[in-house]
PDB file of C-alpha atoms and ligand atoms in Angstrom:
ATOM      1  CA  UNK A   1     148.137  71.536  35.778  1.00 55.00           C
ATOM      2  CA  UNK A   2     149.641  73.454  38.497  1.00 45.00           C
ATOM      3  CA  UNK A   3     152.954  73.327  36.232  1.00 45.00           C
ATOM      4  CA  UNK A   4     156.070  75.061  38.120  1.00 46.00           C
ATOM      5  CA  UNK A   5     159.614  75.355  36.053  1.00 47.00           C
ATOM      6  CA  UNK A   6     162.008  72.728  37.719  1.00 48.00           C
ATOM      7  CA  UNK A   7     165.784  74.216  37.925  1.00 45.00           C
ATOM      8  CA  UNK A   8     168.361  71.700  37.073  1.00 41.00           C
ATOM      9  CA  UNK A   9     169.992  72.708  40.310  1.00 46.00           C
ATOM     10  CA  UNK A  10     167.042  72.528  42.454  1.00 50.00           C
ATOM     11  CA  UNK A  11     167.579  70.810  45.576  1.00 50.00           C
ATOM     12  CA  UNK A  12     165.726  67.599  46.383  1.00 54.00           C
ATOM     13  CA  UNK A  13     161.734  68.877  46.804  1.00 52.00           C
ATOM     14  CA  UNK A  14     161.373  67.874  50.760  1.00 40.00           C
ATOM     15  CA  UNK A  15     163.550  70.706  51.288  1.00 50.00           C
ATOM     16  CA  UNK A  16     161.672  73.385  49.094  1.00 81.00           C
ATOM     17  CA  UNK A  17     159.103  76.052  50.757  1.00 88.00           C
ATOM     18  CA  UNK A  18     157.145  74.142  47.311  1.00 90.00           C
ATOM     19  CA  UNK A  19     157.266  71.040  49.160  1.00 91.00           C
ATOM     20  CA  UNK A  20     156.427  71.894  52.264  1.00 92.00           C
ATOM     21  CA  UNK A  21     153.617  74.118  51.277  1.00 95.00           C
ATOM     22  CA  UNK A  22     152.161  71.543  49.006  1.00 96.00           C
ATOM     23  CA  UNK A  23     151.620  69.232  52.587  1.00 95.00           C
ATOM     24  CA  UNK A  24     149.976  72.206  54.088  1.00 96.00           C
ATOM     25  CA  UNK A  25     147.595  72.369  51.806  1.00 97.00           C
ATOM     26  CA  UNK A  26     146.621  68.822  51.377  1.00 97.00           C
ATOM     27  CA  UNK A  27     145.269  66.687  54.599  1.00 97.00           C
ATOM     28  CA  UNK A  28     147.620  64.607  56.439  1.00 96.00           C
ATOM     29  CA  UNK A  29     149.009  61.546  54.153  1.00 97.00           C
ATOM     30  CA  UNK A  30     147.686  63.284  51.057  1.00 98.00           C
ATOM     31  CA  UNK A  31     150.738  64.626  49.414  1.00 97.00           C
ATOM     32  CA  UNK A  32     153.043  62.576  47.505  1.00 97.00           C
ATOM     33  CA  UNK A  33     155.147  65.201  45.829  1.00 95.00           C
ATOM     34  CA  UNK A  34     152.414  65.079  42.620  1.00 96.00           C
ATOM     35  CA  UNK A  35     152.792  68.676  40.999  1.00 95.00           C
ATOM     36  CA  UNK A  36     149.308  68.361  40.623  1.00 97.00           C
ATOM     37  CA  UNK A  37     145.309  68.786  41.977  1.00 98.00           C
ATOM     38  CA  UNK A  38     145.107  64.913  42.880  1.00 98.00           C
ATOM     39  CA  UNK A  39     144.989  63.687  46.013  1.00 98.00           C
ATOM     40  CA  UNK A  40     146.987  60.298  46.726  1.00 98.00           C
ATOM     41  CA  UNK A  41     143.751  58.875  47.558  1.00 98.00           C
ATOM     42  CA  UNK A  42     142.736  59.900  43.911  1.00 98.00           C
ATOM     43  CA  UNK A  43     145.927  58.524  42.050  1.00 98.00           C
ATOM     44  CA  UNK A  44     145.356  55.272  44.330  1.00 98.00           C
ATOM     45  CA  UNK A  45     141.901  54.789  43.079  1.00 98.00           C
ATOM     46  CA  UNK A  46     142.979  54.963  39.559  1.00 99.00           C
ATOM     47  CA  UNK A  47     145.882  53.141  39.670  1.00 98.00           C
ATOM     48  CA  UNK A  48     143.711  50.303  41.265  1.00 98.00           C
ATOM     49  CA  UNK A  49     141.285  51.020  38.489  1.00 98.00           C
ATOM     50  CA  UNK A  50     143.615  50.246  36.292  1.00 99.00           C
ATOM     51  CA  UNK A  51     144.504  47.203  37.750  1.00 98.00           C
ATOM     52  CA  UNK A  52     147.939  48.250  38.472  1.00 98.00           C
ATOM     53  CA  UNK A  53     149.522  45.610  40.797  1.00 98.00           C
ATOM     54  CA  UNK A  54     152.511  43.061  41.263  1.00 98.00           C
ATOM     55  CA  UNK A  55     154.570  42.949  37.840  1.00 98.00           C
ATOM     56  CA  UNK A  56     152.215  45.081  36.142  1.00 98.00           C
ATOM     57  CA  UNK A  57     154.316  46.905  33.519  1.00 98.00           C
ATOM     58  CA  UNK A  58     153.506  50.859  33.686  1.00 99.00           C
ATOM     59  CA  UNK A  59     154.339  53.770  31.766  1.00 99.00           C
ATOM     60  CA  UNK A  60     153.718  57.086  33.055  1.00 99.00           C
ATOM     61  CA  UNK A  61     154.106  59.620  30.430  1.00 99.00           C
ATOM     62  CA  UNK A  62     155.047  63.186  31.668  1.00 98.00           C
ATOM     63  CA  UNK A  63     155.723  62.278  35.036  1.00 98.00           C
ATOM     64  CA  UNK A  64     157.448  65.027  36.665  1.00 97.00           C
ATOM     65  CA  UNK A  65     159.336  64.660  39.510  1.00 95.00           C
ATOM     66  CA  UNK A  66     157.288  61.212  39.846  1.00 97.00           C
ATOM     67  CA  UNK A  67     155.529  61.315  43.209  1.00 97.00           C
ATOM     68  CA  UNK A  68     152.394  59.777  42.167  1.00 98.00           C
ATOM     69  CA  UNK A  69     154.998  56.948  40.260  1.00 98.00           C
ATOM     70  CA  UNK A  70     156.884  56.031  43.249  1.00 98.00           C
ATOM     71  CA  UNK A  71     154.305  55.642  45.536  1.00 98.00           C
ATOM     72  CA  UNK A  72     152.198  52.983  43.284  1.00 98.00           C
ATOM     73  CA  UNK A  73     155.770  51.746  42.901  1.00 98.00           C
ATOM     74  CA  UNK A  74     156.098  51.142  46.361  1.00 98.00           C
ATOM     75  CA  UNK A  75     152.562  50.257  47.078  1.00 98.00           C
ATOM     76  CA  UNK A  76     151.824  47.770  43.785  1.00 98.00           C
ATOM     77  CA  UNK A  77     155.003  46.138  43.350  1.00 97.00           C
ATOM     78  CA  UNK A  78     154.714  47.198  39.701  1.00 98.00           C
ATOM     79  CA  UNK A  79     157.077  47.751  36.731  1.00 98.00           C
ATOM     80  CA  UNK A  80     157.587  51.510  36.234  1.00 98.00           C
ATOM     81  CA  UNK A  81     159.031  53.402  33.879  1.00 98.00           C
ATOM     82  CA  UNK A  82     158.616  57.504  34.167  1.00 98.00           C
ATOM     83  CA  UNK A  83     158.794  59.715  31.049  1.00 98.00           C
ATOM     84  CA  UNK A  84     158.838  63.520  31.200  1.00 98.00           C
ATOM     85  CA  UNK A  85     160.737  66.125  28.994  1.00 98.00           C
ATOM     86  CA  UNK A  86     162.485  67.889  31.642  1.00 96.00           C
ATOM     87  CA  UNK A  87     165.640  67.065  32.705  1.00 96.00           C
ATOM     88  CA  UNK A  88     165.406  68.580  35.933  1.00 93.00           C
ATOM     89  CA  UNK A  89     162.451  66.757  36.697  1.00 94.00           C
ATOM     90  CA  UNK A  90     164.087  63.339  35.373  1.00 96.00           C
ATOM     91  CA  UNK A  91     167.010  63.789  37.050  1.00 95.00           C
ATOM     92  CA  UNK A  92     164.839  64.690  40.827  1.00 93.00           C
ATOM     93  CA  UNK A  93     162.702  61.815  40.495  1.00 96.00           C
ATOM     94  CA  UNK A  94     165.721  59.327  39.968  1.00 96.00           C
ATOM     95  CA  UNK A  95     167.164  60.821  43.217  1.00 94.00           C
ATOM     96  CA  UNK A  96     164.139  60.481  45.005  1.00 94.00           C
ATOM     97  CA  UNK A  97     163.600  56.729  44.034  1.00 96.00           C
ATOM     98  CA  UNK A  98     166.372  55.500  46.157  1.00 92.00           C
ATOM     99  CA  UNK A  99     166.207  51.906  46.226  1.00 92.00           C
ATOM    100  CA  UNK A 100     162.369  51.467  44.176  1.00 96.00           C
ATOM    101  CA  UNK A 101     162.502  49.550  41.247  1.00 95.00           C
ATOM    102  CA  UNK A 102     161.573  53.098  38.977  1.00 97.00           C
ATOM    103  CA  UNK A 103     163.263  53.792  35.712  1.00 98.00           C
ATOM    104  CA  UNK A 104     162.931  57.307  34.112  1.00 98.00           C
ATOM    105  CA  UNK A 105     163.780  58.467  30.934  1.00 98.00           C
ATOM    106  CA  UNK A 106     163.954  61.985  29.372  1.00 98.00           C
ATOM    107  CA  UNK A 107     162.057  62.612  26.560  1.00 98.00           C
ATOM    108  CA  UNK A 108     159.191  64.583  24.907  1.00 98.00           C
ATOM    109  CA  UNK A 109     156.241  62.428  23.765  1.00 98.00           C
ATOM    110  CA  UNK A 110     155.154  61.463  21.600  1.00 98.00           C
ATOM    111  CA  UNK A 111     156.643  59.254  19.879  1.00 98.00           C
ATOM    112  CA  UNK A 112     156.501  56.566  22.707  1.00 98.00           C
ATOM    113  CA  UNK A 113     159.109  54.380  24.253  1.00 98.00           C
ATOM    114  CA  UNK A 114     159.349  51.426  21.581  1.00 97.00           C
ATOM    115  CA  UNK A 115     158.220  48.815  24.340  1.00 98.00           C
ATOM    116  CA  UNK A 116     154.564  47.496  25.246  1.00 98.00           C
ATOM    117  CA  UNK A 117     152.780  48.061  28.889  1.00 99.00           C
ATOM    118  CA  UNK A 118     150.428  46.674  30.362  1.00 99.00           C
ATOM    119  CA  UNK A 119     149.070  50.359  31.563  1.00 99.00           C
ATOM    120  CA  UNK A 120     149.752  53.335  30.342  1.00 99.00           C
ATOM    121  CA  UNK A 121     149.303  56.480  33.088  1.00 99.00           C
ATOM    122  CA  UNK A 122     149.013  59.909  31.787  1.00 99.00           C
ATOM    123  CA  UNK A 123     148.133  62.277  35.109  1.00 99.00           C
ATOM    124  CA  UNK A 124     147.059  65.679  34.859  1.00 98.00           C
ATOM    125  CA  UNK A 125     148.828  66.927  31.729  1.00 98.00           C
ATOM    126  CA  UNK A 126     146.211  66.056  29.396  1.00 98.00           C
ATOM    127  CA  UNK A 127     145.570  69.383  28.714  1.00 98.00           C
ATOM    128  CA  UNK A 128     149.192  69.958  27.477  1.00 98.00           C
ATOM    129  CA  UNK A 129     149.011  68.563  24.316  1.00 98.00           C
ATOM    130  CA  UNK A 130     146.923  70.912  21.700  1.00 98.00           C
ATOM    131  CA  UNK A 131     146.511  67.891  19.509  1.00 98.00           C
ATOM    132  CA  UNK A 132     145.527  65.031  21.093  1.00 98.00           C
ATOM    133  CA  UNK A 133     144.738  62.454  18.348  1.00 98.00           C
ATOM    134  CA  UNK A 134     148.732  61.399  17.922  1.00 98.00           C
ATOM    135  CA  UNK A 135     149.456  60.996  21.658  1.00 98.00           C
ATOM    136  CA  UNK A 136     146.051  58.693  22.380  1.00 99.00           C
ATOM    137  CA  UNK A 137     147.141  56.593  18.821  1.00 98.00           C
ATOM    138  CA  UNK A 138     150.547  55.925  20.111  1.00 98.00           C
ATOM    139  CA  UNK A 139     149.353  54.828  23.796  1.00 99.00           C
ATOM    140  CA  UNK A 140     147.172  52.371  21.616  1.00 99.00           C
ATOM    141  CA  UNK A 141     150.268  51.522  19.911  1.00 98.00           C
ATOM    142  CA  UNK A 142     152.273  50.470  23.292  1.00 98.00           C
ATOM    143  CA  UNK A 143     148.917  48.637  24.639  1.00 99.00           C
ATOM    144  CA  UNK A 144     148.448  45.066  24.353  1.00 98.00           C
ATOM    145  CA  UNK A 145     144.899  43.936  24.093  1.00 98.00           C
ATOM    146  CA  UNK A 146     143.337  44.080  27.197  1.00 98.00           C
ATOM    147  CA  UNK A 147     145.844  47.083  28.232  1.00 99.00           C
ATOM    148  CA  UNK A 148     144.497  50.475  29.932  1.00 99.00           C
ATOM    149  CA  UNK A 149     145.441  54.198  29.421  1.00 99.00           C
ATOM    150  CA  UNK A 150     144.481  55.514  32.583  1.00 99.00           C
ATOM    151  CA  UNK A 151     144.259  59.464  32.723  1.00 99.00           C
ATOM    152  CA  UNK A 152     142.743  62.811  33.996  1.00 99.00           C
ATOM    153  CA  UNK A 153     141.072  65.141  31.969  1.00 98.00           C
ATOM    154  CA  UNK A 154     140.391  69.043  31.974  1.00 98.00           C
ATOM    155  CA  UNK A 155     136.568  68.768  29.885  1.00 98.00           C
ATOM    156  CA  UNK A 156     135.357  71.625  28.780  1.00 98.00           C
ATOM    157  CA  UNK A 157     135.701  74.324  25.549  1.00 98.00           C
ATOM    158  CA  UNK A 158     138.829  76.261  24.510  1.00 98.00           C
ATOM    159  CA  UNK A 159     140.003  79.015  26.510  1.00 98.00           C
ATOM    160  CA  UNK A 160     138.682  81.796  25.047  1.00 98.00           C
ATOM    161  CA  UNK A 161     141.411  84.751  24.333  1.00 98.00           C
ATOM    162  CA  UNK A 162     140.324  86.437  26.861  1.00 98.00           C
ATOM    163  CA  UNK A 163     140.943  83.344  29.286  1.00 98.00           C
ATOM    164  CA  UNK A 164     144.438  82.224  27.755  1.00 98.00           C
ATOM    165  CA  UNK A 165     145.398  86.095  28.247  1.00 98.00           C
ATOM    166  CA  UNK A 166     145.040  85.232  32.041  1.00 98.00           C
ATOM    167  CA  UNK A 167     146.626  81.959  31.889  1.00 98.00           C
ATOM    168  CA  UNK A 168     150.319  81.616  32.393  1.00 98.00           C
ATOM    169  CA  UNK A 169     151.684  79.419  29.720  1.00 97.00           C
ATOM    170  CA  UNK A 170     148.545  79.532  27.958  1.00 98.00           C
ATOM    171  CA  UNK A 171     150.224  77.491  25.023  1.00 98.00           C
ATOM    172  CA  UNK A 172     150.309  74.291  27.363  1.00 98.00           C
ATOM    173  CA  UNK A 173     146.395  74.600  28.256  1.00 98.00           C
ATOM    174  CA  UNK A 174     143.426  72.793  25.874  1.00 98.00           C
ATOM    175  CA  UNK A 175     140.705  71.121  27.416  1.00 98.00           C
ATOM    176  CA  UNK A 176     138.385  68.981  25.149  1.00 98.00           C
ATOM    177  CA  UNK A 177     135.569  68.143  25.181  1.00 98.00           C
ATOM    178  CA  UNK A 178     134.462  64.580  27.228  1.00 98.00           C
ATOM    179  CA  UNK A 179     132.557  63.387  24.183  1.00 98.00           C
ATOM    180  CA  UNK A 180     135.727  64.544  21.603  1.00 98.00           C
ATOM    181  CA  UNK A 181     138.277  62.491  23.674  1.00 98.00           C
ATOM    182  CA  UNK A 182     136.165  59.611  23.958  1.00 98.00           C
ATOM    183  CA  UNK A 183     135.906  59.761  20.365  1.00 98.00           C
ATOM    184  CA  UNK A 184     139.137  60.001  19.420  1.00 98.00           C
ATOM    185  CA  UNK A 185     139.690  57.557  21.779  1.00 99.00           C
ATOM    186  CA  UNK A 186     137.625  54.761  20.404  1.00 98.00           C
ATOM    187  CA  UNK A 187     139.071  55.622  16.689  1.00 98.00           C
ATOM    188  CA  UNK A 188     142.630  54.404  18.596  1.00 98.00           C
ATOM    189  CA  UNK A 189     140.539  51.021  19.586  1.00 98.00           C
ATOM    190  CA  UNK A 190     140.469  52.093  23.292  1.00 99.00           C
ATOM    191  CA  UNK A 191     137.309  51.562  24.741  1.00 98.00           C
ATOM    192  CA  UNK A 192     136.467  53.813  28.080  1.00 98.00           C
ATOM    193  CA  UNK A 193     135.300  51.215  30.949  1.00 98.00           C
ATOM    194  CA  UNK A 194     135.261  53.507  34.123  1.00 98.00           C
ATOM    195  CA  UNK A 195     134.953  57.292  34.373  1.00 98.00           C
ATOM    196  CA  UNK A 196     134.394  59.458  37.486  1.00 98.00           C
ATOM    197  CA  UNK A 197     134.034  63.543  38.157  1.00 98.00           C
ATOM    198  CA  UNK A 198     136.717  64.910  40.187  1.00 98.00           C
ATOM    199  CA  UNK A 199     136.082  68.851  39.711  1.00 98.00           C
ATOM    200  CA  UNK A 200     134.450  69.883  42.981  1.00 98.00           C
ATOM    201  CA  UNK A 201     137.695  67.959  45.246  1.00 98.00           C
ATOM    202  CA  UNK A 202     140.239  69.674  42.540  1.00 98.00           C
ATOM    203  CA  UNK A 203     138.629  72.767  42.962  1.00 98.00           C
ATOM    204  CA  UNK A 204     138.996  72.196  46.879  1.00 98.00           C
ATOM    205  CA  UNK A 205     142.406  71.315  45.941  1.00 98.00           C
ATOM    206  CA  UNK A 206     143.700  74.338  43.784  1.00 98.00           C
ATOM    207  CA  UNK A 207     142.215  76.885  46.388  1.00 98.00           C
ATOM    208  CA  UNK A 208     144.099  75.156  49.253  1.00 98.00           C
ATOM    209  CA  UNK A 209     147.023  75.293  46.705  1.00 98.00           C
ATOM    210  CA  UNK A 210     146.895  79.013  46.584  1.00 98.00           C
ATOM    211  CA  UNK A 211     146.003  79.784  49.867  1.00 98.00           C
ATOM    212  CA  UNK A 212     149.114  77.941  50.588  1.00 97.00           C
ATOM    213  CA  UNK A 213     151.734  79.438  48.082  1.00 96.00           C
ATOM    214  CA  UNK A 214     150.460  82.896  49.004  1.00 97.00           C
ATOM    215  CA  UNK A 215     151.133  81.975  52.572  1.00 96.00           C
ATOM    216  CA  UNK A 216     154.690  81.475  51.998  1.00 94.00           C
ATOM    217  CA  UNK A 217     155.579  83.650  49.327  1.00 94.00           C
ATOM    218  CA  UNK A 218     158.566  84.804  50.654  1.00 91.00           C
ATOM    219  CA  UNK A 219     159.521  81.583  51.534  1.00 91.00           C
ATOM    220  CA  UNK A 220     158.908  80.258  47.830  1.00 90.00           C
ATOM    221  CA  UNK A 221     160.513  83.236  46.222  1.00 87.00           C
ATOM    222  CA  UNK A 222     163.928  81.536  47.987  1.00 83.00           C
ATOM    223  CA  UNK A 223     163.224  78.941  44.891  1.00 80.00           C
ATOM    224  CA  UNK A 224     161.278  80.686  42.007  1.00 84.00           C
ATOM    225  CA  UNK A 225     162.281  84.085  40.997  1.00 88.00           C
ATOM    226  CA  UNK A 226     160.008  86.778  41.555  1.00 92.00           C
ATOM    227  CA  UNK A 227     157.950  85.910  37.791  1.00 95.00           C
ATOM    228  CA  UNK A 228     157.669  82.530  37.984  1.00 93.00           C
ATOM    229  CA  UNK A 229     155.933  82.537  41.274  1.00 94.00           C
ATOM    230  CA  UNK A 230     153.811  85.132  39.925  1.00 96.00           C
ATOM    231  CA  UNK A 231     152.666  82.827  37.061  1.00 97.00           C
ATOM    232  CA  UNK A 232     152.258  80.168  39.586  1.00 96.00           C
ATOM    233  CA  UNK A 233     149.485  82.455  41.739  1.00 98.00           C
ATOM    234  CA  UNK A 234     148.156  83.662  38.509  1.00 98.00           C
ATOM    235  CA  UNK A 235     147.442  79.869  36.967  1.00 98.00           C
ATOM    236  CA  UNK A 236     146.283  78.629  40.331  1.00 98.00           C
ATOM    237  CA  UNK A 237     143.794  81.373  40.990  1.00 98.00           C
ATOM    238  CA  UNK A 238     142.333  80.794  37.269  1.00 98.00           C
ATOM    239  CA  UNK A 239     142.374  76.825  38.124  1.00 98.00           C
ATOM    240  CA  UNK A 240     140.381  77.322  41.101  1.00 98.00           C
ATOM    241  CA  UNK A 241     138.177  79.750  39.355  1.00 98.00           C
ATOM    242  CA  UNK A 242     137.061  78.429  36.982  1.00 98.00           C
ATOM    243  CA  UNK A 243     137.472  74.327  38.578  1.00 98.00           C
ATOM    244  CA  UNK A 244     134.811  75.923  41.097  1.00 98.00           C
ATOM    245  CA  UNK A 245     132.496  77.818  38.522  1.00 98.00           C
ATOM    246  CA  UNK A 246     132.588  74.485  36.516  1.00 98.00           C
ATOM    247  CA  UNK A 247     134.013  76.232  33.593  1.00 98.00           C
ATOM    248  CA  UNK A 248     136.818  73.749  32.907  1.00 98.00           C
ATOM    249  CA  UNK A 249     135.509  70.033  34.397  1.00 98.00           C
ATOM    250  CA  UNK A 250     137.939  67.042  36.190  1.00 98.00           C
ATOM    251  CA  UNK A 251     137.490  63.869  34.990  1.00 99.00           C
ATOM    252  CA  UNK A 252     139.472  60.956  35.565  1.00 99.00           C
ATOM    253  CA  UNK A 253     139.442  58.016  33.222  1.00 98.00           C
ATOM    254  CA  UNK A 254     140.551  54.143  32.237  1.00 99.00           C
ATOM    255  CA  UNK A 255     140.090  53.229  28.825  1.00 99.00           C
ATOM    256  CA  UNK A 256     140.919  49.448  27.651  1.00 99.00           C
ATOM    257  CA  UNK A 257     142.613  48.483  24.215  1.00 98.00           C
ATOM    258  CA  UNK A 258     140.222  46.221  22.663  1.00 97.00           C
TER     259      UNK A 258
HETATM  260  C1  SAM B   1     151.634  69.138  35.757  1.00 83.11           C
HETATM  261  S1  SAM B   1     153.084  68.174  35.660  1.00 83.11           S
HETATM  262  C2  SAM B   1     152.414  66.601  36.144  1.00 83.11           C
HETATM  263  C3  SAM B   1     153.444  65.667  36.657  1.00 83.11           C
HETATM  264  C4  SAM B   1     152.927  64.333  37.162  1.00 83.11           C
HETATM  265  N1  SAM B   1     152.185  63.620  36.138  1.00 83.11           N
HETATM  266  C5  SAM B   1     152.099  64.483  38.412  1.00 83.11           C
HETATM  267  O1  SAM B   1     150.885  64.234  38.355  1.00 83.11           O
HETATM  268  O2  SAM B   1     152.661  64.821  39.464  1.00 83.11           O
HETATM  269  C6  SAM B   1     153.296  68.039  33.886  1.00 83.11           C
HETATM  270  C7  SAM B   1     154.602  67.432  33.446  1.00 83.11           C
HETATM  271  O3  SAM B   1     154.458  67.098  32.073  1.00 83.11           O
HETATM  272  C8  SAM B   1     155.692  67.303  31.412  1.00 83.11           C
HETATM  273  N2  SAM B   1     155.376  67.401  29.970  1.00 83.11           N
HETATM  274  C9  SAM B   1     154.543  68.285  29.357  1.00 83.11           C
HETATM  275  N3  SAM B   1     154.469  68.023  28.033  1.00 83.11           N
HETATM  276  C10 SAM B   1     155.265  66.951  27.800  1.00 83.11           C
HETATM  277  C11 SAM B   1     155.595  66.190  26.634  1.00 83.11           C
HETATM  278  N4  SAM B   1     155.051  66.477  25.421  1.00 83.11           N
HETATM  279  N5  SAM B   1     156.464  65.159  26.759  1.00 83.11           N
HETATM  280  C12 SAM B   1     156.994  64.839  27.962  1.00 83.11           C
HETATM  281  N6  SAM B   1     156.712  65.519  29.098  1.00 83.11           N
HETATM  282  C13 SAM B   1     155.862  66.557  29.021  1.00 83.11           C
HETATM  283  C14 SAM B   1     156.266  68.532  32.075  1.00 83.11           C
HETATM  284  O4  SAM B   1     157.668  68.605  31.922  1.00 83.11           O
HETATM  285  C15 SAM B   1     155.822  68.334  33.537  1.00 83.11           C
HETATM  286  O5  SAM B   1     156.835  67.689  34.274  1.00 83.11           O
END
């Protein structure tokens, strides 16, 4: 969701035209440095509806550059560990942890970290993986009973090809169906206890997004070259297309291991 390549050699974010237009387009205390449509408000509400507090262990798979990770780290008092297959992004959220108790690891999942947590966090990169029966069986597999996956979901039916001809990356972008993932999620033994609808404040979200990056092209184009920011207008004008038609839905989730 609002993926951007990460260069190795970027610089820390707060110094990006990214960064800064990423505050600009969110209201004051809002952005976090998530590479994403939530607001912190949103990733606080989940967190807490996962019951993420003081020496709660968490794992939050494909966590990019970690913003929404270090500030329930800071806020909960929690035990994090970050997963994402990008070094670049690993190695930028280590740097911006500083002194929080975060630990990050590279790696594509799944397979899992061979550990158990007492939440698992998967934030808007649901829609990544094409096949999404092996990654909700090994979150089971990491969950004690009584453990949550807490997520986001993009509901709705496959891009058409007409659709994933517009869509930069196109090979990174399946919605499901709500009733499919809750399916496949109670075949893992994880039971869904709290859902809400987020798509009208993402759709807010991705247009304020683009309004933003086009604002400060230029600026931008100092860190992407001139096709990647392309792809990153392109995807966020589809996102808040079809977020505001209601053709793809936002839904976020917790789901409890029985
Ligand atoms: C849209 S970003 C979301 C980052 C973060 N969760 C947030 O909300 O700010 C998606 C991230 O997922 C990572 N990713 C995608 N597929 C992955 C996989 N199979 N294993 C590990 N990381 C993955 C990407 O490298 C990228 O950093």
């Amino acid at each position: 969701m609002g993926e951007r390549p990460v260069r190795p050699d970027e610089p820390a974010p707060s110094r990006t035209a990214l960064w800064r237009a990423g505050e600009v387009a969110h209201a004051r205390g809002e952005f976090v440095g998530q590479e994403s449509f939530m607001r912190a408000g949103e990733i606080r509400a989940l967190a807490r509806r996962a019951g993420i507090g003081p020496g709660v262990s968490v794992l939050d798979l494909c966590c990019g550059v970690a913003g929404p990770g270090r500030m329930i780290t800071a806020e909960s008092g929690c035990r994090y560990l970050g997963v994402d297959s990008s070094a670049g992004a690993v190695g930028i959220a280590r740097g911006l942890a500083g002194g929080l108790p975060c630990r990050f690891e590279q790696a594509h999942v799944p397979p899992l970290p061979d550990d158990r947590f007492d939440v698992v966090l998967l934030l808007e990169t649901m829609l990544a993986f094409r096949d999404k029966a092996p990654l909700v069986e090994a979150v089971a597999g990491v969950l004690p009973a009584g453990g949550r996956f807490a997520c986001t979901v993009e509901e709705g039916p496959p891009l058409t090809p007409v659709e994933r001809a517009r869509m930069p990356q196109a090979d990174t972008v399946w919605p499901i169906g709500l009733a499919e993932l809750t399916g496949l999620l109670r075949a893992a033994g994880l039971a869904v206890t709290w859902q809400e609808e987020w798509t009208a404040a993402h759709a807010e979200t991705a247009t304020a997004l683009l309004r933003s990056y086009e604002a400060d092209a230029a600026g931008i184009s100092a860190a992407l070259d001139s096709a990647a920011l392309a792809d990153l207008l392109r995807a966020h004008r589809a996102w808040a297309d079809w977020l505001g038609s209601g053709r793809v839905r936002k839904f976020a989730l917790v789901a409890e291991k029985r």
